mmCIF file of C-alpha atoms in Angstrom:
data_model
loop_
_atom_site.group_PDB
_atom_site.id
_atom_site.type_symbol
_atom_site.label_atom_id
_atom_site.label_comp_id
_atom_site.label_asym_id
_atom_site.label_seq_id
_atom_site.Cartn_x
_atom_site.Cartn_y
_atom_site.Cartn_z
ATOM 1 C CA MET A 612 35.825 -22.785 27.494
ATOM 2 C CA ASN A 613 37.324 -19.920 25.698
ATOM 3 C CA ARG A 614 35.136 -17.255 28.044
ATOM 4 C CA PHE A 615 37.224 -18.957 30.997
ATOM 5 C CA ALA A 616 40.713 -18.652 29.127
ATOM 6 C CA ILE A 617 39.753 -14.754 28.017
ATOM 7 C CA LYS A 618 38.659 -14.459 31.971
ATOM 8 C CA PHE A 619 41.796 -16.290 32.988
ATOM 9 C CA ALA A 620 44.109 -14.184 30.829
ATOM 10 C CA SER A 621 42.586 -10.803 31.880
ATOM 11 C CA SER A 622 42.849 -11.912 35.836
ATOM 12 C CA ILE A 623 46.771 -12.326 34.929
ATOM 13 C CA PHE A 624 47.181 -9.143 33.283
ATOM 14 C CA ALA A 625 45.086 -7.702 35.866
ATOM 15 C CA LEU A 626 47.499 -9.112 38.337
ATOM 16 C CA PHE A 627 50.588 -8.281 36.280
ATOM 17 C CA PHE A 628 49.384 -4.294 36.537
ATOM 18 C CA LEU A 629 48.610 -4.241 39.913
ATOM 19 C CA LEU A 630 51.937 -5.725 41.080
ATOM 20 C CA CYS A 631 53.419 -2.903 38.726
ATOM 21 C CA ALA A 632 51.793 -0.122 40.381
ATOM 22 C CA ILE A 633 52.286 -1.699 43.892
ATOM 23 C CA GLY A 634 55.437 -3.021 43.160
ATOM 24 C CA PRO A 635 57.984 -0.048 43.705
ATOM 25 C CA SER A 636 56.035 1.026 46.787
ATOM 26 C CA ILE A 637 56.901 -2.028 48.270
ATOM 27 C CA ALA A 638 60.550 -2.168 47.347
ATOM 28 C CA GLN A 639 61.291 1.164 47.792
ATOM 29 C CA THR A 640 60.060 4.727 48.608
ATOM 30 C CA LEU A 641 60.605 7.829 45.461
ATOM 31 C CA SER A 642 62.867 10.946 46.252
ATOM 32 C CA TYR A 643 60.571 14.087 46.833
ATOM 33 C CA ALA A 644 61.859 15.430 43.495
ATOM 34 C CA ASP A 645 60.958 12.558 41.485
ATOM 35 C CA ALA A 646 57.696 11.608 43.537
ATOM 36 C CA ILE A 647 56.797 15.507 42.915
ATOM 37 C CA GLU A 648 57.710 15.467 39.632
ATOM 38 C CA GLN A 649 56.172 12.263 38.459
ATOM 39 C CA LEU A 650 52.468 13.757 39.887
ATOM 40 C CA ALA A 651 53.320 17.090 38.107
ATOM 41 C CA GLY A 652 53.637 14.975 35.056
ATOM 42 C CA ALA A 653 50.963 12.791 35.323
ATOM 43 C CA CYS A 654 48.556 15.299 36.646
ATOM 44 C CA GLY A 655 50.029 18.362 34.212
ATOM 45 C CA ALA A 656 46.425 18.633 32.352
ATOM 46 C CA ASP A 657 44.307 17.994 35.549
ATOM 47 C CA LEU A 658 46.118 20.638 37.461
ATOM 48 C CA ARG A 659 45.293 23.347 34.742
ATOM 49 C CA LYS A 660 41.815 22.221 34.582
ATOM 50 C CA TYR A 661 40.789 21.685 38.213
ATOM 51 C CA CYS A 662 43.949 23.020 40.488
ATOM 52 C CA LYS A 663 45.066 26.424 38.752
ATOM 53 C CA GLY A 664 46.708 28.551 40.781
ATOM 54 C CA VAL A 665 46.437 26.277 43.686
ATOM 55 C CA GLU A 666 49.418 26.179 46.116
ATOM 56 C CA LEU A 667 51.730 23.131 46.585
ATOM 57 C CA GLY A 668 52.560 23.609 49.933
ATOM 58 C CA GLY A 669 50.034 23.390 52.970
ATOM 59 C CA GLY A 670 48.193 20.310 51.958
ATOM 60 C CA ARG A 671 46.498 22.448 49.242
ATOM 61 C CA LEU A 672 47.112 20.853 46.163
ATOM 62 C CA LYS A 673 46.989 16.943 47.559
ATOM 63 C CA ALA A 674 43.234 18.382 48.822
ATOM 64 C CA CYS A 675 42.468 19.710 45.545
ATOM 65 C CA LEU A 676 43.187 16.386 43.682
ATOM 66 C CA ASP A 677 41.398 14.161 46.542
ATOM 67 C CA ALA A 678 38.194 16.700 46.034
ATOM 68 C CA ASN A 679 38.530 16.227 42.241
ATOM 69 C CA GLN A 680 39.215 12.186 42.232
ATOM 70 C CA ALA A 681 36.568 11.252 40.456
ATOM 71 C CA ARG A 682 37.331 13.618 37.627
ATOM 72 C CA VAL A 683 40.976 13.781 36.954
ATOM 73 C CA SER A 684 42.303 11.107 34.546
ATOM 74 C CA ALA A 685 43.207 7.593 35.332
ATOM 75 C CA PRO A 686 47.073 7.856 35.229
ATOM 76 C CA CYS A 687 46.953 11.506 37.494
ATOM 77 C CA GLN A 688 44.575 9.311 39.606
ATOM 78 C CA GLN A 689 47.149 6.443 39.951
ATOM 79 C CA ALA A 690 50.093 8.714 40.422
ATOM 80 C CA ARG A 691 48.065 10.799 43.311
ATOM 81 C CA ILE A 692 47.694 7.867 45.238
ATOM 82 C CA LEU A 693 51.323 6.301 44.527
ATOM 83 C CA VAL A 694 53.179 9.691 44.927
ATOM 84 C CA TYR A 695 51.448 10.665 48.162
ATOM 85 C CA THR A 696 51.876 7.167 49.782
ATOM 86 C CA SER A 697 55.560 7.134 48.945
ATOM 87 C CA ILE A 698 55.884 10.407 50.205
ATOM 88 C CA ALA A 699 54.287 9.711 53.568
ATOM 89 C CA ARG A 700 56.284 6.585 53.739
ATOM 90 C CA ARG A 701 59.592 8.061 53.212
ATOM 91 C CA ALA A 702 58.476 11.076 55.690
ATOM 92 C CA ALA A 703 57.658 8.278 58.359
ATOM 93 C CA ALA A 704 61.119 6.230 57.756
ATOM 94 C CA GLN A 705 63.102 9.580 58.106
ATOM 95 C CA ARG A 706 61.271 10.608 61.295
ATOM 96 C CA ASP A 707 61.615 6.873 62.789
ATOM 97 C CA ILE A 708 64.683 5.718 61.774
ATOM 98 C CA GLY A 709 66.772 6.834 64.941
ATOM 99 C CA ASP A 710 64.360 4.976 67.287
ATOM 100 C CA ILE A 711 64.170 1.970 64.968
ATOM 101 C CA CYS A 712 67.746 1.574 64.267
ATOM 102 C CA SER A 713 69.084 2.981 67.551
ATOM 103 C CA ALA A 714 69.677 -0.889 69.106
ATOM 104 C CA ASP A 715 71.394 -1.617 65.753
ATOM 105 C CA ILE A 716 73.451 1.822 65.632
ATOM 106 C CA ALA A 717 74.364 1.087 69.480
ATOM 107 C CA ARG A 718 75.651 -2.419 68.561
ATOM 108 C CA LEU A 719 77.274 -1.655 65.190
ATOM 109 C CA CYS A 720 78.828 1.563 65.301
ATOM 110 C CA GLY A 721 79.214 2.074 69.505
ATOM 111 C CA THR A 722 77.136 5.439 69.467
ATOM 112 C CA SER A 723 73.665 5.386 70.858
ATOM 113 C CA HIS A 724 71.823 8.204 68.848
ATOM 114 C CA ALA A 725 71.180 8.860 65.581
ATOM 115 C CA ASP A 726 73.211 11.865 64.223
ATOM 116 C CA ALA A 727 74.956 13.011 61.378
ATOM 117 C CA HIS A 728 76.860 9.786 60.876
ATOM 118 C CA LEU A 729 73.894 7.933 61.085
ATOM 119 C CA ILE A 730 74.323 6.612 57.291
ATOM 120 C CA GLU A 731 77.890 6.333 57.411
ATOM 121 C CA CYS A 732 77.389 3.864 60.100
ATOM 122 C CA LEU A 733 74.844 1.647 58.682
ATOM 123 C CA LEU A 734 76.363 1.687 55.039
ATOM 124 C CA SER A 735 79.994 0.614 56.866
ATOM 125 C CA VAL A 736 78.170 -2.623 57.693
ATOM 126 C CA SER A 737 76.837 -5.704 55.714
ATOM 127 C CA PRO A 738 73.106 -5.351 55.540
ATOM 128 C CA ALA A 739 73.046 -9.057 57.099
ATOM 129 C CA ALA A 740 74.506 -7.588 60.239
ATOM 130 C CA ILE A 741 71.719 -5.236 60.705
ATOM 131 C CA SER A 742 68.106 -6.272 62.000
ATOM 132 C CA PRO A 743 65.143 -6.703 59.160
ATOM 133 C CA ALA A 744 63.335 -3.562 60.678
ATOM 134 C CA CYS A 745 66.610 -1.081 60.826
ATOM 135 C CA ASN A 746 67.149 -2.646 57.052
ATOM 136 C CA GLN A 747 63.720 -1.742 56.160
ATOM 137 C CA VAL A 748 63.434 1.689 57.250
ATOM 138 C CA PHE A 749 66.815 2.733 56.272
ATOM 139 C CA THR A 750 65.854 1.905 52.564
ATOM 140 C CA ASP A 751 62.511 3.606 52.914
ATOM 141 C CA THR A 752 64.724 6.942 53.754
ATOM 142 C CA GLY A 753 66.031 6.724 50.584
ATOM 143 C CA TRP A 754 69.634 7.777 52.185
ATOM 144 C CA ARG A 755 71.098 4.125 51.259
ATOM 145 C CA THR A 756 70.993 4.967 47.265
ATOM 146 C CA GLU A 757 71.055 8.994 47.573
ATOM 147 C CA ARG A 758 74.299 8.141 49.028
ATOM 148 C CA ALA A 759 75.499 5.534 46.623
ATOM 149 C CA GLN A 760 74.342 8.361 43.762
ATOM 150 C CA GLN A 761 77.030 11.269 45.484
ATOM 151 C CA MET B 448 66.784 -1.715 4.158
ATOM 152 C CA ILE B 449 70.365 -1.273 5.853
ATOM 153 C CA ARG B 450 70.148 2.441 5.107
ATOM 154 C CA HIS B 451 66.848 2.382 7.054
ATOM 155 C CA GLN B 452 68.382 0.584 10.320
ATOM 156 C CA LEU B 453 71.061 2.698 10.109
ATOM 157 C CA TYR B 454 68.797 5.695 10.537
ATOM 158 C CA THR B 455 67.203 3.970 13.419
ATOM 159 C CA VAL B 456 70.416 3.149 15.119
ATOM 160 C CA ALA B 457 71.749 6.739 14.537
ATOM 161 C CA ALA B 458 68.086 8.201 15.919
ATOM 162 C CA LEU B 459 68.513 5.571 19.343
ATOM 163 C CA ILE B 460 71.582 6.878 19.689
ATOM 164 C CA LEU B 461 70.612 10.533 19.736
ATOM 165 C CA SER B 462 67.815 9.838 21.759
ATOM 166 C CA VAL B 463 70.118 8.370 24.451
ATOM 167 C CA VAL B 464 72.676 11.275 24.207
ATOM 168 C CA ALA B 465 69.280 13.744 24.634
ATOM 169 C CA THR B 466 68.166 12.078 27.752
ATOM 170 C CA ILE B 467 71.885 12.217 29.186
ATOM 171 C CA ALA B 468 71.856 16.047 28.665
ATOM 172 C CA VAL B 469 68.566 16.529 30.046
ATOM 173 C CA ALA B 470 69.649 14.262 33.050
ATOM 174 C CA ASP B 471 72.764 16.261 33.594
ATOM 175 C CA THR B 472 70.861 19.668 33.993
ATOM 176 C CA ARG B 473 68.482 18.657 36.897
ATOM 177 C CA LEU B 474 69.035 20.005 39.966
ATOM 178 C CA SER B 475 70.397 17.103 42.409
ATOM 179 C CA SER B 476 69.206 16.963 45.855
ATOM 180 C CA GLY B 477 73.523 15.985 46.585
ATOM 181 C CA GLN B 478 74.234 19.391 44.933
ATOM 182 C CA ILE B 479 72.075 21.402 47.134
ATOM 183 C CA THR B 480 73.215 19.043 50.395
ATOM 184 C CA ASN B 481 77.027 19.749 49.411
ATOM 185 C CA SER B 482 76.395 23.292 49.192
ATOM 186 C CA LEU B 483 74.240 23.766 52.170
ATOM 187 C CA ALA B 484 77.011 21.753 54.451
ATOM 188 C CA GLY B 485 80.509 22.735 55.559
ATOM 189 C CA VAL B 486 79.887 25.600 58.254
ATOM 190 C CA SER B 487 82.784 25.541 59.871
ATOM 191 C CA ASP B 488 81.700 27.819 63.168
ATOM 192 C CA ASN B 489 78.566 27.094 65.521
ATOM 193 C CA SER B 490 78.207 30.595 66.211
ATOM 194 C CA ARG B 491 75.004 32.548 66.418
ATOM 195 C CA LEU B 492 74.129 34.732 63.390
ATOM 196 C CA ASP B 493 74.294 38.349 64.355
ATOM 197 C CA LEU B 494 71.111 39.179 62.681
ATOM 198 C CA THR B 495 66.937 38.319 62.640
ATOM 199 C CA ALA B 496 64.792 38.097 60.433
ATOM 200 C CA ALA B 497 63.153 41.355 61.496
ATOM 201 C CA GLN B 498 66.339 43.253 61.212
ATOM 202 C CA MET B 499 66.478 42.292 57.481
ATOM 203 C CA ARG B 500 62.868 43.426 56.989
ATOM 204 C CA GLN B 501 63.744 46.641 58.190
ATOM 205 C CA ALA B 502 67.046 46.952 56.353
ATOM 206 C CA VAL B 503 64.609 46.556 53.033
ATOM 207 C CA LEU B 504 62.248 49.180 54.198
ATOM 208 C CA ASP B 505 65.173 51.465 54.872
ATOM 209 C CA ASN B 506 66.718 50.633 51.872
ATOM 210 C CA ILE B 507 63.605 51.613 50.061
ATOM 211 C CA ARG B 508 63.211 55.295 51.853
ATOM 212 C CA ASN B 509 66.908 55.763 51.666
ATOM 213 C CA TYR B 510 67.278 55.087 48.276
ATOM 214 C CA PRO B 511 64.702 55.935 45.990
ATOM 215 C CA GLY B 512 63.920 55.022 42.550
ATOM 216 C CA ALA B 513 62.391 52.576 40.162
ATOM 217 C CA ILE B 514 65.258 50.103 40.466
ATOM 218 C CA PRO B 515 67.266 50.101 43.670
ATOM 219 C CA PRO B 516 70.281 52.556 43.207
ATOM 220 C CA ARG B 517 72.435 50.742 45.855
ATOM 221 C CA PRO B 518 71.565 46.850 46.518
ATOM 222 C CA LEU B 519 70.935 45.959 49.664
ATOM 223 C CA SER B 520 73.832 43.796 51.065
ATOM 224 C CA PHE B 521 74.173 41.671 54.623
ATOM 225 C CA PRO B 522 77.962 41.048 55.303
ATOM 226 C CA GLN B 523 76.971 38.495 58.059
ATOM 227 C CA LEU B 524 75.497 36.170 55.161
ATOM 228 C CA ALA B 525 78.091 36.164 52.760
ATOM 229 C CA ASN B 526 80.363 33.572 53.803
ATOM 230 C CA LEU B 527 77.704 31.131 54.972
ATOM 231 C CA ALA B 528 77.007 28.319 52.916
ATOM 232 C CA GLN B 529 74.257 28.832 50.797
ATOM 233 C CA PHE B 530 72.616 27.647 47.645
ATOM 234 C CA THR B 531 70.414 29.586 45.028
ATOM 235 C CA VAL B 532 67.678 28.149 43.049
ATOM 236 C CA GLU B 533 65.133 29.895 40.273
ATOM 237 C CA ILE B 534 61.723 28.492 41.147
ATOM 238 C CA ASN B 535 58.671 29.831 38.837
ATOM 239 C CA PHE B 536 55.372 31.073 40.332
ATOM 240 C CA ASP B 537 52.399 31.621 38.843
ATOM 241 C CA PHE B 538 52.366 35.971 37.980
ATOM 242 C CA ASN B 539 51.821 38.099 40.970
ATOM 243 C CA SER B 540 51.204 35.004 43.046
ATOM 244 C CA ALA B 541 52.926 32.912 45.491
ATOM 245 C CA ALA B 542 51.404 29.583 43.614
ATOM 246 C CA ILE B 543 54.456 28.059 42.727
ATOM 247 C CA ARG B 544 54.122 26.535 39.071
ATOM 248 C CA PRO B 545 54.471 22.957 38.474
ATOM 249 C CA GLU B 546 57.484 22.796 36.265
ATOM 250 C CA SER B 547 59.089 23.754 39.652
ATOM 251 C CA TYR B 548 57.563 21.354 41.849
ATOM 252 C CA ARG B 549 60.684 18.902 41.422
ATOM 253 C CA ASP B 550 63.266 21.252 42.707
ATOM 254 C CA VAL B 551 61.262 22.272 45.652
ATOM 255 C CA GLY B 552 61.093 17.998 46.192
ATOM 256 C CA ALA B 553 64.615 18.411 45.888
ATOM 257 C CA ILE B 554 65.586 21.030 48.318
ATOM 258 C CA ALA B 555 63.322 18.820 50.848
ATOM 259 C CA ASP B 556 65.231 15.685 50.023
ATOM 260 C CA ALA B 557 68.614 17.815 50.584
ATOM 261 C CA LEU B 558 67.175 19.308 53.921
ATOM 262 C CA HIS B 559 66.102 15.741 55.151
ATOM 263 C CA ASN B 560 69.795 14.542 54.801
ATOM 264 C CA PRO B 561 70.918 13.847 58.218
ATOM 265 C CA ILE B 562 74.423 15.824 57.543
ATOM 266 C CA LEU B 563 71.793 19.145 57.811
ATOM 267 C CA LEU B 564 70.385 17.846 60.714
ATOM 268 C CA GLY B 565 69.701 20.485 63.411
ATOM 269 C CA TYR B 566 70.843 23.591 61.521
ATOM 270 C CA GLY B 567 68.560 26.543 61.041
ATOM 271 C CA PHE B 568 68.169 28.033 57.257
ATOM 272 C CA LEU B 569 66.687 31.180 56.055
ATOM 273 C CA VAL B 570 64.589 30.751 52.847
ATOM 274 C CA ILE B 571 64.921 34.137 51.127
ATOM 275 C CA GLY B 572 62.585 35.224 47.823
ATOM 276 C CA HIS B 573 63.777 37.565 45.432
ATOM 277 C CA THR B 574 61.810 39.113 42.454
ATOM 278 C CA ASP B 575 62.833 40.710 39.472
ATOM 279 C CA SER B 576 62.338 44.878 38.914
ATOM 280 C CA VAL B 577 58.360 44.258 37.585
ATOM 281 C CA GLY B 578 56.313 45.784 39.693
ATOM 282 C CA GLY B 579 56.726 48.352 42.531
ATOM 283 C CA ARG B 580 59.510 47.876 45.056
ATOM 284 C CA SER B 581 57.521 47.594 48.146
ATOM 285 C CA TYR B 582 54.554 45.592 46.474
ATOM 286 C CA ASN B 583 57.839 43.027 45.483
ATOM 287 C CA VAL B 584 58.879 42.875 49.348
ATOM 288 C CA GLY B 585 55.580 41.730 49.875
ATOM 289 C CA LEU B 586 55.039 39.306 46.962
ATOM 290 C CA SER B 587 58.600 37.955 47.733
ATOM 291 C CA GLN B 588 57.677 37.305 51.222
ATOM 292 C CA ARG B 589 54.687 35.519 50.374
ATOM 293 C CA ARG B 590 56.763 33.443 47.739
ATOM 294 C CA ALA B 591 59.491 32.478 50.326
ATOM 295 C CA GLU B 592 56.074 31.423 52.741
ATOM 296 C CA ALA B 593 55.180 29.351 50.014
ATOM 297 C CA ILE B 594 58.386 27.395 49.472
ATOM 298 C CA VAL B 595 58.415 26.616 53.164
ATOM 299 C CA ALA B 596 54.736 25.712 53.386
ATOM 300 C CA ALA B 597 55.437 23.199 50.779
ATOM 301 C CA LEU B 598 58.904 22.066 52.091
ATOM 302 C CA VAL B 599 56.850 21.417 55.458
ATOM 303 C CA ASP B 600 53.594 19.915 53.930
ATOM 304 C CA PRO B 601 53.879 17.682 51.539
ATOM 305 C CA PHE B 602 57.841 17.547 52.482
ATOM 306 C CA ALA B 603 57.733 16.835 55.987
ATOM 307 C CA VAL B 604 60.679 19.468 56.486
ATOM 308 C CA ASN B 605 60.778 20.473 60.344
ATOM 309 C CA PRO B 606 59.251 24.122 60.269
ATOM 310 C CA GLY B 607 61.166 25.444 63.073
ATOM 311 C CA VAL B 608 64.618 25.235 61.100
ATOM 312 C CA LEU B 609 63.396 27.414 58.364
ATOM 313 C CA GLN B 610 62.990 31.141 58.398
ATOM 314 C CA PRO B 611 61.258 33.017 55.375
ATOM 315 C CA VAL B 612 62.214 36.415 54.371
ATOM 316 C CA GLY B 613 61.119 38.339 51.346
ATOM 317 C CA LEU B 614 63.815 40.980 50.128
ATOM 318 C CA GLY B 615 61.712 41.993 46.725
ATOM 319 C CA GLU B 616 64.237 43.529 44.286
ATOM 320 C CA GLU B 617 66.709 45.077 46.665
ATOM 321 C CA GLN B 618 69.310 42.579 45.696
ATOM 322 C CA LEU B 619 68.746 41.822 41.707
ATOM 323 C CA GLN B 620 70.917 38.708 40.835
ATOM 324 C CA ASP B 621 71.816 40.552 37.448
ATOM 325 C CA PRO B 622 71.079 44.351 37.992
ATOM 326 C CA ALA B 623 71.970 44.958 34.223
ATOM 327 C CA HIS B 624 68.859 42.986 33.185
ATOM 328 C CA PRO B 625 66.631 43.807 36.161
ATOM 329 C CA THR B 626 63.372 42.120 34.580
ATOM 330 C CA SER B 627 65.444 38.589 33.657
ATOM 331 C CA GLY B 628 64.102 35.445 35.281
ATOM 332 C CA VAL B 629 67.282 34.770 36.858
ATOM 333 C CA ASN B 630 66.355 37.536 39.366
ATOM 334 C CA ARG B 631 63.439 35.633 40.592
ATOM 335 C CA ARG B 632 64.881 33.208 42.895
ATOM 336 C CA VAL B 633 65.210 31.270 46.391
ATOM 337 C CA GLN B 634 68.185 31.442 48.268
ATOM 338 C CA LEU B 635 68.739 28.786 50.878
ATOM 339 C CA ILE B 636 71.270 29.939 53.610
ATOM 340 C CA ASN B 637 72.653 27.939 56.684
ATOM 341 C CA VAL B 638 72.831 30.094 59.486
ATOM 342 C CA GLY B 639 74.330 27.534 61.762
ATOM 343 C CA LYS B 640 74.025 24.283 64.113
ATOM 344 C CA LYS B 641 71.530 24.094 66.622
ATOM 345 C CA PHE B 642 69.512 26.996 65.694
ATOM 346 C CA CYS B 643 66.017 26.802 65.343
ATOM 347 C CA PHE B 644 63.790 30.414 64.717
ATOM 348 C CA GLY B 645 60.825 31.075 66.757
ATOM 349 C CA LEU B 646 57.501 32.797 65.410
ATOM 350 C CA SER B 647 58.738 36.179 65.148
ATOM 351 C CA GLY B 648 62.526 34.866 63.949
ATOM 352 C CA GLU B 649 64.021 34.933 67.014
ATOM 353 C CA GLN B 650 66.615 32.350 66.972
ATOM 354 C CA PHE B 651 66.801 29.290 69.586
ATOM 355 C CA GLN B 652 68.600 26.359 70.222
ATOM 356 C CA CYS B 653 67.028 23.303 68.618
ATOM 357 C CA GLN B 654 65.878 20.294 70.646
#
């Protein structure tokens, strides 16, 4: 009975931490600045130990962290997955929003293509008027909140 | 007991103030976007990356010395929208240091903003005066290329809109303090809408 209670409690805990970890990636993506800062923070010691002098660009840093994933600290391992998933998701959203939202933009703002006024167009209308797919990709681009902060 | 609580409250307030102060000094992508936007004319820039590299070599040959006696200037670039940021690299290396990762990410956030869609940018690397002038031209070129490489992967910026150029120590930010960290910087210059760069730095109409 006692053992069952402990098992149950630990499952709840595990589920809670899992939700904490994947929650933000479902709701929204990180800015590139915040994402890579999180990685540098969580992996500081690991970068000095396993990836010293490795370049950030050209996929080299990611390749180094991937190659050492069995050795890096738990927070670094967690950040590696979360950060690169977030970056990929934001990049895909920023690349695809023109296609995904083209019908919405044409209907709501009268222009047929995504251009510099895309953000103004989508922010000028209620989210309820935008299709769910367009709403989600707009959130993933980060432009909804980035704009609000300016 | 009350005194202890007061100390705790004071410490809390102080730490909040300190956090705000730190947050304020951080580079924001909005700052970069605003600095790089607002080019009024769409005319083609009358200066290629190859011409800039040649001007650097000419400056070293025509004005020799440990520190450039005459700073190199490009009047064509003076009035263009631009932004300068200090980026830290490993010594004598093109590896960006982790403390500068955030700033590179912020540049990427800015370049992805639809306001800057279709514009071309020079990514200019500068060194301080430590090391020979010719060596520094090569080092700054490799560093400018490293910034471009990071903007492209992991941050997915279109490589066609970025042109890396290394100017070495030929344009010191602070000639009175040639070894100062403020000289080690990366400068982004908006060279106009709808112009991309080819492999050898030539400009063409972006898709």
